[in-house]
Amino acid sequence: MRQIPHWIGGREVAGTGTRRLPVFDPATGEIQAEVLAATAEEVRTAVETARAAQPAWRAASLSRRAEVMFRFRDLVDGHRKEIASLLSSEHGKTVADAAGEVARGLENAEFAAGAPHLLKGGYSEQAAGGVDVYSIQQPLGVVAGITPFNFPAMVPMWMFCNALVAGNGFVLKPSEKDPSVSLLLADLLRRSGLPDGVFNVVQGDKEAVDALLADPDVKAVSFVGSTPVAKSIYETGTRNGKRVQALGGAKNHMVVLPDADVPAAADAAVSAGFGSAGERCMAVSVVVAVGAVADTLVEEIATRIGRIKVGAASDPDAEMGPLISAPHRDRVRSYLDGEGGEIVVDGREADISGGPGFFLAPSLVDKVDPASAYYTDEIFGPVLSVVRVDTYDDAVQLVNDNPWGNGTAIFTRDGGAARQFQYDIECGMVGVNVPIPVPVAYYSFGGWKASLFGDLHMYGPDGLRFYTRTKVVTSRWPDPATSEVDLGFPKVR
Ligand code: NAD
């Protein structure tokens, strides 16, 4: 059985621990490899390696660090297909979808390559007589990233591009479900000229995460994953004195007003509901149909669902792949056995070619009761709910009462209604006739409420702020002739 190793000190490292975790091919249901589960000692070695390498990396000039990011960007660009195929083979998403993930990850290397401009700080001349004040952004030291299965290339790039270019050492703990792409990215960073030891990967699960959270040399933790784990990582990490940003789960609503272009809204609902088999944190999982639009909208969505081709990532015609694991597929399917909605399209009934893989065809459930599990849980699979409401105000109330606040979208032709929605709604990312409003890399990504624990969003300007701390220098070149003893508190006037 193929063993997936760690990456420490610029090379692959076989672990000393005995625990191995299975890595499946979701399209066949078979185990295709085993990934090492790092022990606390192995995590310590990775952190210590990063700690030892970081001072020299921090001392490298900004243009040198930016140059590494430029090269990394070019290498990722040149390896798009290889990265996409590798991650599809473990995740199950179609290769075209995986290529989209790589493209969105690449944006982060492009943004980070602009660090010489972005890390300039500020300077105030003559803040007081003969006194200048200026601020500097300095790296934190060693920072860690803990990432989910659903974006094994993009989410690590959200984190490490900014963290590295700012002069930090980095330890990545990828998802144990699709770990291989982390090693390919590590090798591309090495080939970009990143000094050995600055970037490290420890494979594994909770044991590795707990060791990172306990390690005093880890100064900050970025986490993306489910809400319960995000909350616990935020609480433990901050208790241990670390800076933490922990992005959690989601329940994203797509509000469709009566004046919307219904075919376009149906296209968007199906694309955003079933792309990547609904395993996206920005997937639309609830369509909120306002007033008279509901009947036609449900009909148009159902028609489109019937045309989705489900198949293995290796099938060039497939539009939707399998789910990540058998237990997850069974959990998603079990919602359809419950109460609280009218099943319009039943994914349990579909004849899915692809053998014993973790496939589940798309389902549509209408007239969902917001008190039912369809609505209260993050299903994270190809089950799209429709909640019918009477008015715009009812739709806003529904979204704002929901405990999650990652993304939301409104579909309307009325600019005033869209503007009001953007004002009213309690979510971190809003789409206007755009169903998956993932911000471009020069903004930042983050939800509100139970979708993010911490203060700063991920990547973009917030990301650089997260991975640096501010130092403010107050400076005077004294004139001995005017020097005197003054016990008063320093005044600026
Ligand atoms: P997960 O929470 O199960 O795992 C995420 C990471 O945490 C993995 O590296 C895993 O090994 C580790 N982990 C799991 N359980 C742990 C525990 N008890 N203690 C410490 N570490 C633990 O999430 P997942 O299933 O890999 O990913 C899907 C979830 O991630 C969904 O809820 C989805 O909405 C969310 N997600 C959110 C965003 C976002 O930006 N908000 C983006 C992608 C995914």
CSV table of N, CA and C in Angstrom, one decimal, residues 212-269:
chain,number,residue,atom,x,y,z
A,212,LEU,N,-0.2,20.9,17.7
A,212,LEU,CA,0.1,22.2,17.2
A,212,LEU,C,-0.5,23.3,18.1
A,213,LEU,N,-1.7,23.0,18.6
A,213,LEU,CA,-2.4,24.0,19.5
A,213,LEU,C,-1.7,24.1,20.8
A,214,ALA,N,-0.9,23.1,21.2
A,214,ALA,CA,-0.2,23.1,22.5
A,214,ALA,C,1.2,23.6,22.4
A,215,ASP,N,1.7,23.7,21.2
A,215,ASP,CA,3.1,24.1,21.0
A,215,ASP,C,3.4,25.6,21.2
A,216,PRO,N,4.2,25.9,22.1
A,216,PRO,CA,4.4,27.4,22.4
A,216,PRO,C,5.1,28.1,21.3
A,217,ASP,N,5.7,27.4,20.4
A,217,ASP,CA,6.4,28.1,19.2
A,217,ASP,C,5.5,28.3,18.1
A,218,VAL,N,4.2,27.8,18.1
A,218,VAL,CA,3.2,28.2,17.1
A,218,VAL,C,2.5,29.4,17.6
A,219,LYS,N,2.7,30.5,16.8
A,219,LYS,CA,2.2,31.8,17.3
A,219,LYS,C,0.8,32.1,16.8
A,220,ALA,N,0.4,31.5,15.7
A,220,ALA,CA,-0.9,31.7,15.1
A,220,ALA,C,-1.4,30.5,14.4
A,221,VAL,N,-2.7,30.3,14.4
A,221,VAL,CA,-3.3,29.2,13.8
A,221,VAL,C,-4.5,29.7,12.9
A,222,SER,N,-4.4,29.2,11.6
A,222,SER,CA,-5.5,29.5,10.7
A,222,SER,C,-6.2,28.1,10.5
A,223,PHE,N,-7.5,28.1,10.7
A,223,PHE,CA,-8.3,26.9,10.5
A,223,PHE,C,-9.4,27.1,9.6
A,224,VAL,N,-9.7,26.1,8.8
A,224,VAL,CA,-11.0,26.1,8.0
A,224,VAL,C,-11.5,24.7,8.1
A,225,GLY,N,-12.8,24.6,8.5
A,225,GLY,CA,-13.4,23.3,8.6
A,225,GLY,C,-14.8,23.4,9.2
A,226,SER,N,-15.3,22.4,9.9
A,226,SER,CA,-16.7,22.5,10.4
A,226,SER,C,-16.8,23.3,11.6
A,227,THR,N,-18.0,23.8,11.9
A,227,THR,CA,-18.2,24.7,13.0
A,227,THR,C,-17.8,24.2,14.4
A,228,PRO,N,-18.2,23.0,14.8
A,228,PRO,CA,-17.8,22.5,16.1
A,228,PRO,C,-16.2,22.5,16.3
A,229,VAL,N,-15.5,22.0,15.3
A,229,VAL,CA,-14.1,22.0,15.4
A,229,VAL,C,-13.5,23.4,15.4
A,230,ALA,N,-14.0,24.2,14.5
A,230,ALA,CA,-13.6,25.6,14.4
A,230,ALA,C,-13.7,26.3,15.8
A,231,LYS,N,-14.8,26.1,16.5
A,231,LYS,CA,-15.0,26.7,17.8
A,231,LYS,C,-14.1,26.2,18.8
A,232,SER,N,-13.9,24.9,18.8
A,232,SER,CA,-13.0,24.3,19.8
A,232,SER,C,-11.5,24.7,19.5
A,233,ILE,N,-11.1,24.8,18.3
A,233,ILE,CA,-9.8,25.3,17.9
A,233,ILE,C,-9.6,26.7,18.3
A,234,TYR,N,-10.6,27.5,18.1
A,234,TYR,CA,-10.5,29.0,18.5
A,234,TYR,C,-10.3,29.1,20.0
A,235,GLU,N,-11.1,28.3,20.7
A,235,GLU,CA,-11.1,28.4,22.2
A,235,GLU,C,-9.8,27.9,22.7
A,236,THR,N,-9.3,26.7,22.3
A,236,THR,CA,-8.1,26.2,22.8
A,236,THR,C,-6.9,27.0,22.4
A,237,GLY,N,-6.9,27.4,21.1
A,237,GLY,CA,-5.7,28.2,20.6
A,237,GLY,C,-5.6,29.5,21.3
A,238,THR,N,-6.7,30.2,21.5
A,238,THR,CA,-6.6,31.6,22.1
A,238,THR,C,-6.3,31.4,23.6
A,239,ARG,N,-6.8,30.3,24.2
A,239,ARG,CA,-6.4,30.1,25.6
A,239,ARG,C,-4.9,29.8,25.8
A,240,ASN,N,-4.3,29.2,24.7
A,240,ASN,CA,-2.9,29.0,24.8
A,240,ASN,C,-2.1,30.2,24.3
A,241,GLY,N,-2.8,31.3,24.1
A,241,GLY,CA,-2.1,32.6,23.8
A,241,GLY,C,-1.8,32.8,22.3
A,242,LYS,N,-2.5,32.0,21.4
A,242,LYS,CA,-2.2,32.2,20.0
A,242,LYS,C,-3.2,33.1,19.4
A,243,ARG,N,-2.8,33.7,18.3
A,243,ARG,CA,-3.7,34.4,17.4
A,243,ARG,C,-4.5,33.3,16.6
A,244,VAL,N,-5.8,33.3,16.5
A,244,VAL,CA,-6.5,32.3,15.8
A,244,VAL,C,-7.6,32.9,14.9
A,245,GLN,N,-7.7,32.4,13.7
A,245,GLN,CA,-8.8,32.7,12.8
A,245,GLN,C,-9.3,31.3,12.4
A,246,ALA,N,-10.6,31.0,12.8
A,246,ALA,CA,-11.2,29.7,12.6
A,246,ALA,C,-12.5,29.8,11.8
A,247,LEU,N,-12.4,29.4,10.5
A,247,LEU,CA,-13.6,29.5,9.7
A,247,LEU,C,-14.4,28.2,9.8
A,248,GLY,N,-15.7,28.3,10.0
A,248,GLY,CA,-16.5,27.1,10.2
A,248,GLY,C,-17.5,26.8,9.0
A,249,GLY,N,-18.5,26.1,9.4
A,249,GLY,CA,-19.5,25.7,8.3
A,249,GLY,C,-20.4,26.7,7.9
A,250,ALA,N,-21.5,26.3,7.2
A,250,ALA,CA,-22.3,27.3,6.5
A,250,ALA,C,-23.7,26.7,6.2
A,251,LYS,N,-24.6,27.6,6.0
A,251,LYS,CA,-25.9,27.3,5.4
A,251,LYS,C,-26.3,28.5,4.5
A,252,ASN,N,-25.9,28.4,3.3
A,252,ASN,CA,-26.0,29.6,2.4
A,252,ASN,C,-27.4,29.7,1.7
A,253,HIS,N,-28.0,30.8,1.9
A,253,HIS,CA,-29.3,31.0,1.3
A,253,HIS,C,-29.2,31.8,0.0
A,254,MET,N,-30.0,31.4,-0.9
A,254,MET,CA,-30.1,32.2,-2.2
A,254,MET,C,-31.6,32.6,-2.2
A,255,VAL,N,-31.7,34.0,-2.1
A,255,VAL,CA,-33.1,34.5,-2.0
A,255,VAL,C,-33.5,34.9,-3.5
A,256,VAL,N,-34.6,34.4,-3.9
A,256,VAL,CA,-35.1,34.8,-5.2
A,256,VAL,C,-36.4,35.6,-5.1
A,257,LEU,N,-36.3,36.9,-5.6
A,257,LEU,CA,-37.5,37.8,-5.5
A,257,LEU,C,-38.4,37.5,-6.7
A,258,PRO,N,-39.6,37.9,-6.6
A,258,PRO,CA,-40.6,37.6,-7.7
A,258,PRO,C,-40.2,38.2,-9.0
A,259,ASP,N,-39.4,39.3,-9.0
A,259,ASP,CA,-39.1,39.9,-10.3
A,259,ASP,C,-37.8,39.3,-10.9
A,260,ALA,N,-37.2,38.3,-10.3
A,260,ALA,CA,-36.0,37.7,-10.8
A,260,ALA,C,-36.2,37.1,-12.2
A,261,ASP,N,-35.1,37.0,-12.9
A,261,ASP,CA,-35.1,36.2,-14.2
A,261,ASP,C,-35.0,34.7,-13.7
A,262,VAL,N,-36.2,34.0,-13.8
A,262,VAL,CA,-36.3,32.7,-13.2
A,262,VAL,C,-35.4,31.7,-13.9
A,263,PRO,N,-35.3,31.6,-15.2
A,263,PRO,CA,-34.3,30.6,-15.8
A,263,PRO,C,-32.9,30.8,-15.3
A,264,ALA,N,-32.5,32.1,-15.2
A,264,ALA,CA,-31.1,32.4,-14.7
A,264,ALA,C,-31.0,32.0,-13.3
A,265,ALA,N,-32.0,32.3,-12.5
A,265,ALA,CA,-31.9,31.9,-11.0
A,265,ALA,C,-31.9,30.4,-10.9
A,266,ALA,N,-32.6,29.7,-11.7
A,266,ALA,CA,-32.6,28.2,-11.7
A,266,ALA,C,-31.2,27.7,-12.1
A,267,ASP,N,-30.7,28.2,-13.1
A,267,ASP,CA,-29.3,27.8,-13.5
A,267,ASP,C,-28.3,28.0,-12.3
A,268,ALA,N,-28.5,29.2,-11.7
A,268,ALA,CA,-27.5,29.5,-10.6
A,268,ALA,C,-27.7,28.5,-9.4
A,269,ALA,N,-29.0,28.3,-9.1
A,269,ALA,CA,-29.3,27.4,-7.9
A,269,ALA,C,-28.7,26.0,-8.1
